[in-house]
Short mmCIF file of C-alpha atoms (C1' of nucleotides) in Angstrom, two decimals:
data_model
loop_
_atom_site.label_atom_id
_atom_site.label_comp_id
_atom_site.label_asym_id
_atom_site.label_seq_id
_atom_site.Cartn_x
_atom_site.Cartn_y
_atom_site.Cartn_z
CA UNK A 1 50.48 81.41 12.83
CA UNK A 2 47.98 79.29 14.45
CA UNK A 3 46.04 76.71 12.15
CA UNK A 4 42.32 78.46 11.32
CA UNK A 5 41.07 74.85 10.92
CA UNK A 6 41.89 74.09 14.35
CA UNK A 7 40.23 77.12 16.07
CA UNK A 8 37.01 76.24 14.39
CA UNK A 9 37.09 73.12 15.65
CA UNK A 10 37.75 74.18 19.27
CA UNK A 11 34.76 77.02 18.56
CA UNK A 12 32.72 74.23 18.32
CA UNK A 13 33.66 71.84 20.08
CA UNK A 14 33.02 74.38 23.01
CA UNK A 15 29.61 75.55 22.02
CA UNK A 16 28.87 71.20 21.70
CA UNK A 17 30.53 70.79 25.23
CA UNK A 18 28.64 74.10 26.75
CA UNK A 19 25.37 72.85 25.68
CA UNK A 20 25.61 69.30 26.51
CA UNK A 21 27.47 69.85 30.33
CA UNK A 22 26.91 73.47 30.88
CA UNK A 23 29.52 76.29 31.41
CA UNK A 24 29.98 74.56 35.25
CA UNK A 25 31.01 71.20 33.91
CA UNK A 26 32.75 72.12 31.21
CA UNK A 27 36.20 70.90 31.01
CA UNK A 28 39.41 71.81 28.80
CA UNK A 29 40.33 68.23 28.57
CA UNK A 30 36.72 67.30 27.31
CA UNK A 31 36.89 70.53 25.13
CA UNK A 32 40.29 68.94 23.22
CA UNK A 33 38.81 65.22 23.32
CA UNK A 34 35.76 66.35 21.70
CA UNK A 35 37.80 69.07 18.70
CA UNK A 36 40.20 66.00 18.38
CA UNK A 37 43.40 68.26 19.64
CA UNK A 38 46.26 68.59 22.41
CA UNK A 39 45.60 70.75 25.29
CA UNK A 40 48.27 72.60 23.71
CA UNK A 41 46.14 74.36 20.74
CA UNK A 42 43.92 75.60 24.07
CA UNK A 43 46.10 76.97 25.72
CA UNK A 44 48.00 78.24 22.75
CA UNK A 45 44.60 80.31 22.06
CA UNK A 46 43.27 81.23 25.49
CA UNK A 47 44.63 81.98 28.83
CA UNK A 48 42.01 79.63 30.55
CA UNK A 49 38.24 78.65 30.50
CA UNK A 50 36.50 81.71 31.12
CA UNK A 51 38.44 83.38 28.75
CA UNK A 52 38.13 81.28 25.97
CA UNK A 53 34.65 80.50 26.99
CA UNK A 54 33.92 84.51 26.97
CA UNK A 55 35.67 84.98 23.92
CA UNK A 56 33.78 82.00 21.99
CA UNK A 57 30.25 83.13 23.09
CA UNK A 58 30.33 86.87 22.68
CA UNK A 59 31.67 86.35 19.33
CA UNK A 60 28.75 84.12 18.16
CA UNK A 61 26.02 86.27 20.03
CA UNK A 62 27.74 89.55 18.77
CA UNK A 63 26.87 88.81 15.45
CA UNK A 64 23.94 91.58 15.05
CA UNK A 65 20.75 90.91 13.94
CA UNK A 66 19.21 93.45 11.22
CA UNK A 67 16.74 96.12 12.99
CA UNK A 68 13.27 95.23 11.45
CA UNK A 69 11.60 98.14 9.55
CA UNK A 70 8.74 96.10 7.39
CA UNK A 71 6.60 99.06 7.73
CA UNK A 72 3.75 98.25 10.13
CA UNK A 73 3.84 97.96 14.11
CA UNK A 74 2.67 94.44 13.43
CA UNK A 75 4.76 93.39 10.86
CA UNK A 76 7.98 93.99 12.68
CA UNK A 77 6.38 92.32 15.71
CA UNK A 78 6.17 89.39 13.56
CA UNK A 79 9.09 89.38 12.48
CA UNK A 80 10.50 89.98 15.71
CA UNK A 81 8.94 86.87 16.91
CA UNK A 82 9.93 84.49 13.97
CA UNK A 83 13.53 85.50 14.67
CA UNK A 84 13.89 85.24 18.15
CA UNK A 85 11.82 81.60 17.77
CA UNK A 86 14.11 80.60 15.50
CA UNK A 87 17.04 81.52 17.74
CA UNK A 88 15.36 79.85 20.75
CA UNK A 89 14.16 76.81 18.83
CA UNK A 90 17.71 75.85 17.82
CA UNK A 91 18.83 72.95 19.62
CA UNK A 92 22.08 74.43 20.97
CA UNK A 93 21.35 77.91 21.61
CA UNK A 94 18.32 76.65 23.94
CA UNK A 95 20.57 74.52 25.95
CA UNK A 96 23.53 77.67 26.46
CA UNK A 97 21.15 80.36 26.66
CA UNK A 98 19.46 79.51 29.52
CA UNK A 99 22.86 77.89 31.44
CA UNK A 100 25.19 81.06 30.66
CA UNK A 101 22.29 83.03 32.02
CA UNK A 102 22.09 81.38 35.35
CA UNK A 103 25.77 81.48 35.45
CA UNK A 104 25.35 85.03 34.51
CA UNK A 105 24.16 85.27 38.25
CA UNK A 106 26.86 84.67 40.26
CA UNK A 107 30.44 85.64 37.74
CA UNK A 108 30.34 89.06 37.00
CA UNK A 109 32.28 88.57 34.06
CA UNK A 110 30.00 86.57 32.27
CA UNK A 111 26.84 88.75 33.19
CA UNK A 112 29.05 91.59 31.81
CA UNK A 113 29.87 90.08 28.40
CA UNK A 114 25.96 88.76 28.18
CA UNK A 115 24.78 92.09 28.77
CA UNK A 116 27.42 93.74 26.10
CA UNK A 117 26.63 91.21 23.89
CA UNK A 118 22.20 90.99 24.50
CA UNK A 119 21.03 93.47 27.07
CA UNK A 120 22.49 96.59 24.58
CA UNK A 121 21.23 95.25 20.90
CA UNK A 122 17.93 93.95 22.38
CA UNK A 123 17.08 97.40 24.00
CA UNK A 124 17.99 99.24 21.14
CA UNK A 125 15.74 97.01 18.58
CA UNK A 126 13.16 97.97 21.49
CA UNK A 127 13.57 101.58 21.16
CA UNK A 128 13.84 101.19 17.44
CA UNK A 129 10.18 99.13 17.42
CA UNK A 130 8.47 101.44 19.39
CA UNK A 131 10.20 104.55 18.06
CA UNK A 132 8.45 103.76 14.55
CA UNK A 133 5.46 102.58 15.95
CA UNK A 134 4.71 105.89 17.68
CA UNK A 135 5.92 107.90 14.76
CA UNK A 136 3.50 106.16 12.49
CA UNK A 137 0.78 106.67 15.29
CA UNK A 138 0.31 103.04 15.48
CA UNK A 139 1.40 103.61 19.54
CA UNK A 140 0.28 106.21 21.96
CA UNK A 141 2.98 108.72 22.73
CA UNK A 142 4.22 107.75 26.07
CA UNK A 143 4.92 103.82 25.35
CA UNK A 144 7.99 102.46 27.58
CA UNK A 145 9.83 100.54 25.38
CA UNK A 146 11.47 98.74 27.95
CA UNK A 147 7.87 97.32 29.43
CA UNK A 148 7.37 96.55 25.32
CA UNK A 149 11.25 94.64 25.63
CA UNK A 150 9.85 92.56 28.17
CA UNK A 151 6.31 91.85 26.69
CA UNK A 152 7.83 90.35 23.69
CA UNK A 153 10.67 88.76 25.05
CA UNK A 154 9.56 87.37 27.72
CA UNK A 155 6.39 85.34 26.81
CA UNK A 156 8.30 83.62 24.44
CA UNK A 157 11.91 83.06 26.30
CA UNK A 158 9.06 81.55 28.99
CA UNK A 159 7.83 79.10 26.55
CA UNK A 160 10.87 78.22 24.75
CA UNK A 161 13.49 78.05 27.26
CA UNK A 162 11.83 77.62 30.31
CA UNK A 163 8.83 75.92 30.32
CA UNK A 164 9.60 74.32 27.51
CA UNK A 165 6.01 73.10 26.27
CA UNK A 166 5.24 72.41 23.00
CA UNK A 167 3.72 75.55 20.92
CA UNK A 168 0.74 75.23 19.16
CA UNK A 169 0.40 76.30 15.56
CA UNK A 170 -1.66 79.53 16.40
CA UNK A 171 0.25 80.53 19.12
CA UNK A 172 2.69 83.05 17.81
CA UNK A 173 0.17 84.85 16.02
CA UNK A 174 -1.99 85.12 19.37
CA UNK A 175 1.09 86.45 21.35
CA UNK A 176 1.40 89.04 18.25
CA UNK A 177 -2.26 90.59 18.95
CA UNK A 178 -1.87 90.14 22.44
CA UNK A 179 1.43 92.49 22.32
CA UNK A 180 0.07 94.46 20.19
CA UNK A 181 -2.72 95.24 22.69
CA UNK A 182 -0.92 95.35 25.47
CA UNK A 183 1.29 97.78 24.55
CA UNK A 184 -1.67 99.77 23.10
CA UNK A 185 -2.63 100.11 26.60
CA UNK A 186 0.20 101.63 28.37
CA UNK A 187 -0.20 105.20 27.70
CA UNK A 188 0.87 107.13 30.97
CA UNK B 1 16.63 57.72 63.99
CA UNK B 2 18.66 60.41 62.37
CA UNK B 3 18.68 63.11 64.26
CA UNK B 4 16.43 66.42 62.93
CA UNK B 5 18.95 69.62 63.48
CA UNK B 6 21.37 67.55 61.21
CA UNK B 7 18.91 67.08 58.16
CA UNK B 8 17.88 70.71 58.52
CA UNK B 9 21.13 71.71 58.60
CA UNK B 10 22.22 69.73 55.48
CA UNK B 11 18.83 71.33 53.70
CA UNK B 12 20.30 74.31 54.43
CA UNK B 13 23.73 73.97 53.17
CA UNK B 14 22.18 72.50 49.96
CA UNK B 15 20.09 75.49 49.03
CA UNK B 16 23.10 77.70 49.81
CA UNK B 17 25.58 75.80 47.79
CA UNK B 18 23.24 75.55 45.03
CA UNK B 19 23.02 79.15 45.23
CA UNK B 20 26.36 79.84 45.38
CA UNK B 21 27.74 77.40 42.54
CA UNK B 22 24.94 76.20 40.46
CA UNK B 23 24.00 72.20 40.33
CA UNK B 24 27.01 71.31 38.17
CA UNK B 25 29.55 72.15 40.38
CA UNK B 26 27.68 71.31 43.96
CA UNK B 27 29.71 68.80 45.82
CA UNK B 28 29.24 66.69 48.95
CA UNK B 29 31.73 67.42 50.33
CA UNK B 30 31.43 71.29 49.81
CA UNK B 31 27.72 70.47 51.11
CA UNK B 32 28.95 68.51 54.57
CA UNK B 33 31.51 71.46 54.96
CA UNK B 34 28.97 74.22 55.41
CA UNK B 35 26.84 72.17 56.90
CA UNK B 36 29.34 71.43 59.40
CA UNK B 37 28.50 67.46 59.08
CA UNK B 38 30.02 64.44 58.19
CA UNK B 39 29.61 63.31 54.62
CA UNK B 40 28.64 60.00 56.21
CA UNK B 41 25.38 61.82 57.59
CA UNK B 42 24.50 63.03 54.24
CA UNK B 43 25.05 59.10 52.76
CA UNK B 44 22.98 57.97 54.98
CA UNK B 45 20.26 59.94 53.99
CA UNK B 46 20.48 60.18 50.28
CA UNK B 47 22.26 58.03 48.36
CA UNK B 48 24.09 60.39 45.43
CA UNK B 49 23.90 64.18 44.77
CA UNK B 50 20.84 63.98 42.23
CA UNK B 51 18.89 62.43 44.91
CA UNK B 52 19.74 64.47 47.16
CA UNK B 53 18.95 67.43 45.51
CA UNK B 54 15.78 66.81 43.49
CA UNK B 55 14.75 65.60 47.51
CA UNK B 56 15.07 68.78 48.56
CA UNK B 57 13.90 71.46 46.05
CA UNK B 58 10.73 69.41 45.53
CA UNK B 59 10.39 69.25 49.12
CA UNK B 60 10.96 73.45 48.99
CA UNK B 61 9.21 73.96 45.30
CA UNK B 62 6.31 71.53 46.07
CA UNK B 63 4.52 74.45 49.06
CA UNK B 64 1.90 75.16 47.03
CA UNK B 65 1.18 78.85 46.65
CA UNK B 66 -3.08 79.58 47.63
CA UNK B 67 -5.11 80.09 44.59
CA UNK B 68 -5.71 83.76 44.67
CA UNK B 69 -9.63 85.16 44.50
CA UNK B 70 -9.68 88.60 45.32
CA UNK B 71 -12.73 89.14 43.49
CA UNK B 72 -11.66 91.05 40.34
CA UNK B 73 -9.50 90.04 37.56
CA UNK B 74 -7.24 92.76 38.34
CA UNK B 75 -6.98 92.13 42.22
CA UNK B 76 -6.03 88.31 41.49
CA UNK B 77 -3.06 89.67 38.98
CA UNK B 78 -1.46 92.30 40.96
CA UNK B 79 -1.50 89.55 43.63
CA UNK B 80 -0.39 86.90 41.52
CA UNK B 81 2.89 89.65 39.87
CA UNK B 82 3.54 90.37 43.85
CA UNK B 83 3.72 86.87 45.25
CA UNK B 84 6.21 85.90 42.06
CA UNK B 85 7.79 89.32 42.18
CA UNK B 86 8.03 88.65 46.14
CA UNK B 87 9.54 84.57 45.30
CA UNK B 88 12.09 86.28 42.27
CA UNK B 89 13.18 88.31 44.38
CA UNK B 90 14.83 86.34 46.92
CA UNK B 91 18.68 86.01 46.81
CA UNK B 92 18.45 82.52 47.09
CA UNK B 93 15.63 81.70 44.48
CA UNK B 94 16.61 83.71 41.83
CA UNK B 95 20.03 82.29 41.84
CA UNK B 96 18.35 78.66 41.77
CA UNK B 97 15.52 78.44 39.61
CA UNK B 98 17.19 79.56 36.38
CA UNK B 99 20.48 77.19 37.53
CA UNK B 100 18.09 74.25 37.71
CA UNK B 101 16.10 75.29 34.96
CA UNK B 102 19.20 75.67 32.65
CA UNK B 103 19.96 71.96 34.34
CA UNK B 104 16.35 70.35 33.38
CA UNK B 105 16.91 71.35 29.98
CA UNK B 106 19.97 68.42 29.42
CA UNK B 107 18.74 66.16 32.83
CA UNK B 108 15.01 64.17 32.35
CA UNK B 109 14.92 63.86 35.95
CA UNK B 110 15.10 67.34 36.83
CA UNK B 111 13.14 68.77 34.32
CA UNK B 112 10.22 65.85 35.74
CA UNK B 113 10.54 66.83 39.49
CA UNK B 114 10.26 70.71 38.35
CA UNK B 115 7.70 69.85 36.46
CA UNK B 116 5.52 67.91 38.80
CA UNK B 117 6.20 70.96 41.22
CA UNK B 118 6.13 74.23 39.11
CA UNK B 119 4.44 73.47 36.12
CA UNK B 120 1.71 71.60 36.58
CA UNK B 121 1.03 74.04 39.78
CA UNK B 122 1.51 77.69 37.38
CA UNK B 123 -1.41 75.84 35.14
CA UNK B 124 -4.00 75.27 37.57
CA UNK B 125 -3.40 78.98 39.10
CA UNK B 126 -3.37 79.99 35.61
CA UNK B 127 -6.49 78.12 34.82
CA UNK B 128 -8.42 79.19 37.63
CA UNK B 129 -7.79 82.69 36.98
CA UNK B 130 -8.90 82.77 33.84
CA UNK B 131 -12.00 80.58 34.41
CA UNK B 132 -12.97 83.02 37.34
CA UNK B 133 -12.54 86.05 34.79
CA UNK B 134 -14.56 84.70 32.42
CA UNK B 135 -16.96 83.74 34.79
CA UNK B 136 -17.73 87.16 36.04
CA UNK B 137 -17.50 88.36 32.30
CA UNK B 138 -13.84 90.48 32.72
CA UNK B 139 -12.50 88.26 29.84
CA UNK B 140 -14.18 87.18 26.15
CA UNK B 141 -15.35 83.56 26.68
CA UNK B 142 -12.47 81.97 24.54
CA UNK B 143 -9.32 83.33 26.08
CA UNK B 144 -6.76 80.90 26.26
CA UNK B 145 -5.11 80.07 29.88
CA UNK B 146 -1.71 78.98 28.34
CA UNK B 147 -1.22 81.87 27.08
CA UNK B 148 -2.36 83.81 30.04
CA UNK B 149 0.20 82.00 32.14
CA UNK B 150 3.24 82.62 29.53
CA UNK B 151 1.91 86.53 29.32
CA UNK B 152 1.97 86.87 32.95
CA UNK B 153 4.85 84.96 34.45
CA UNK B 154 6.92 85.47 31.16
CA UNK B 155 7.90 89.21 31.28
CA UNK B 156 8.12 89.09 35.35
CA UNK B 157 10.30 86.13 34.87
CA UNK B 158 12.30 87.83 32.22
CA UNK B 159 13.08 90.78 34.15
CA UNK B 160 13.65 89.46 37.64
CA UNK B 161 15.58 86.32 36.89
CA UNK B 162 17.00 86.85 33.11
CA UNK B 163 17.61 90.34 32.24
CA UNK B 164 18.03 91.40 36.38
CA UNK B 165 17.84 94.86 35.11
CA UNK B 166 16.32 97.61 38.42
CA UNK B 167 12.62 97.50 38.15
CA UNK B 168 11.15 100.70 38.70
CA UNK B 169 8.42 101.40 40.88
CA UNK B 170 5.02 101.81 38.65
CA UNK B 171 6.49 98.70 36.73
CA UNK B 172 4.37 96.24 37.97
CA UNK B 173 1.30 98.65 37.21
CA UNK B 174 2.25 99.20 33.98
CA UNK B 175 2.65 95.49 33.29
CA UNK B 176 -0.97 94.71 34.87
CA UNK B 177 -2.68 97.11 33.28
CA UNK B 178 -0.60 95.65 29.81
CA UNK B 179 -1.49 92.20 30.62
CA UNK B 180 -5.09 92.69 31.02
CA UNK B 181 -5.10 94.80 27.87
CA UNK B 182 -3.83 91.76 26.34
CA UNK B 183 -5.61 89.00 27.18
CA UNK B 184 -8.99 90.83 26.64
CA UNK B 185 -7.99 91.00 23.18
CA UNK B 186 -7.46 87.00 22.64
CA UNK B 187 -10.48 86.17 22.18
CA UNK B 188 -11.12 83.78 18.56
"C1'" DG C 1 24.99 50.58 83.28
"C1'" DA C 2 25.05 48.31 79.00
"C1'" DA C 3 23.70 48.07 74.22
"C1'" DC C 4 22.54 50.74 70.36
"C1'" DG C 5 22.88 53.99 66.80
"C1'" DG C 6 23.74 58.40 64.85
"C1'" DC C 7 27.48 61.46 64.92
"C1'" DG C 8 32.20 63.85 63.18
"C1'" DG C 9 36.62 62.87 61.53
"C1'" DA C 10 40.04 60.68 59.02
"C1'" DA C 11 41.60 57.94 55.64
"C1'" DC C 12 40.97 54.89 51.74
"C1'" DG C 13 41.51 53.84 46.35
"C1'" DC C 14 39.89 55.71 42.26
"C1'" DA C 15 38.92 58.98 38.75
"C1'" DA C 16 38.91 63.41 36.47
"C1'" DC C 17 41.10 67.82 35.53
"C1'" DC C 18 44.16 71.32 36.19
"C1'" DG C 19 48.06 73.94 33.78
"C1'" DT C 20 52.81 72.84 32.30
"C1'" DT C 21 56.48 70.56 30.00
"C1'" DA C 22 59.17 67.68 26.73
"C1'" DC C 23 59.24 65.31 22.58
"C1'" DG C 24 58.91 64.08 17.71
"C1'" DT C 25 56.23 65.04 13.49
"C1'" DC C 26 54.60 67.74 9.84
"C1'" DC C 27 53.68 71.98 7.16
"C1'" DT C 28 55.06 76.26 5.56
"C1'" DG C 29 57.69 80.42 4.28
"C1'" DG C 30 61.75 82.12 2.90
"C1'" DC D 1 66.44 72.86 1.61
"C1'" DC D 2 66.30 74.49 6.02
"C1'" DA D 3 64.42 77.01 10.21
"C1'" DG D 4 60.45 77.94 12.78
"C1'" DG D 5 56.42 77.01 14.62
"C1'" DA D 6 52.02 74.77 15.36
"C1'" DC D 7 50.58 70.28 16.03
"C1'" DG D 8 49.26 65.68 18.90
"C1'" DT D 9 50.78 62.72 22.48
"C1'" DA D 10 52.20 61.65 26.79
"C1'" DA D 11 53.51 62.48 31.15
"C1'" DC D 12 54.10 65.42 35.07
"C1'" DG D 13 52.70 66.81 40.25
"C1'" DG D 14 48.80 68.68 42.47
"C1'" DT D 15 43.97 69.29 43.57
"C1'" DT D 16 39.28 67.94 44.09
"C1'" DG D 17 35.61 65.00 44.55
"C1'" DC D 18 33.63 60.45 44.66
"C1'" DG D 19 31.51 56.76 47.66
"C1'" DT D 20 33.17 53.63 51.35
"C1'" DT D 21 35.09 52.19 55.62
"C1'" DC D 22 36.58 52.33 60.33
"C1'" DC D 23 37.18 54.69 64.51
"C1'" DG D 24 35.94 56.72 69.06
"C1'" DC D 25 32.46 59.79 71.12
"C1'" DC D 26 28.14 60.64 73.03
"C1'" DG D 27 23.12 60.72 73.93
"C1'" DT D 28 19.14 57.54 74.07
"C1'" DT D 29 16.64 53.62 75.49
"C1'" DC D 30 15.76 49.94 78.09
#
DNA sequence: GAACGGCGGAACGCAACCGTTACGTCCTGG
DNA sequence: CCAGGACGTAACGGTTGCGTTCCGCCGTTC
């Protein structure tokens, strides 16, 4: 009957601990210091860090986010956008994101659970988008959706997580028409 | 007079280990191992792993790429996707960058050095492209360079060094023809 | 041929974690 | 009211890495 108090305090003390030191650094011992616990509750829970670490983030990034449907190609671009700046703005997500991803690299494990977890949703809201978009003739037939994944994802993960450079008021809405145009273009 | 092989051999070992286990977890001693050196030669060079390292990828990062001018808008992208398709590509690289970009994001001194050798680099290319475009009247006369660079290097970047899903072979055509689409539609 | 200096190797004391164990406390369910 | 179990604390032996020091070796340089 383990205490439901104390495993939300681990949760987050691991998220805290993964975004300040990174998945690399991260230590059980800081984990416990941090969620003000023994070792013991840890270890009582998970078998050792991956594990727990695994378990922790899939959970939070499993939650699903709603497929858009606001009725124009545009509009769920938007939308699209808002969320996944939202996502990347927030202060903790930016930091683990980008770490679990370059850990992602080299433990197969961890690019395994990511990809369960991102790779999957993401390319069905893809599919989804440009699905609609074609059937409402606001895309040419032949549109890949993964090239349209990319287009929108990537500009902005860019900005947000890597470059990290501040985002000017009227960007997002120039990215939209920019999308919007590209993927316009790539009829076979 | 410390001798040359040695330093080499250290670089070496540096970029491998960083490859192999990511910033956080690169040790000295690890390096001097592969490097099959004495941790007192790496001490006398550098004096602690930051140094070390930010000493070395700047060295690496900091061999600055030609500013492409093939004479059309479209020859300069397709070169520009190739060379950073080419640099993604590499074992090595695409196990780094996104490790030490993950590490910039929670160390000032990182995120400065790959700054001063990536960023400031990606927005002269970037802005010398697009001035050249404009100049021979292949892009409206407002068209933003920042978000040039983020369309361009964003999806590329996404694919090869995030998402590291197979990239099939008309991809990069698809993605010029989608980026040109879209930046001849920025204008204000 | 002697002095110099970089070299690898070994060991130092110190610190942080690992994963495990024993203990005593406290809460809860029966 | 008692048994069970989850808890925090503390300590365990072992490993790893830090940054430093000392040694003996060897190739230069003069």
């Amino acid at each position: 009957m383990l205490r439901g108090d104390i495993t939300v305090a681990i949760r987050n003390a691991v998220m805290h601990e993964l975004a300040e030191v990174g998945y690399g650094r991260l230590s059980i011992e800081a984990v416990a210091r941090r969620a003000g616990v023994g070792k013991t509750a840890i270890y009582r829970r998970w078998g050792n860090k991956l594990e727990m670490v695994l378990e922790i983030v899939s959970d939070v990034a499993g939650r699903s986010v709603p497929l858009p449907d606001t009725g124009s190609f545009a509009g769920d671009l938007q939308l699209i956008m808002m969320i996944v700046h939202r996502a990347l703005q927030h202060r903790i997500a930016s930091q683990i994101i980008p770490d679990l991803m370059a850990e992602a690299a080299r433990n197969p494990q961890i690019a395994e659970t990511l990809q369960a977890a991102l790779h999957t949703h993401q390319q069905a809201v893809g599919e989804k988008l440009v699905g609609q978009a074609i059937a409402r003739g606001e895309l040419p037939e032949g549109t890949d959706p993964e090239v349209a994944v990319d287009m929108i994802l990537g500009p902005l993960y860019w900005r947000l997580a890597v470059s990290r450079s501040p985002m000017p008021d009227d960007y997002l809405e120039k990215l939209t028409t920019a999308v919007t145009a590209a993927l316009k273009s790539t009829a076979p």
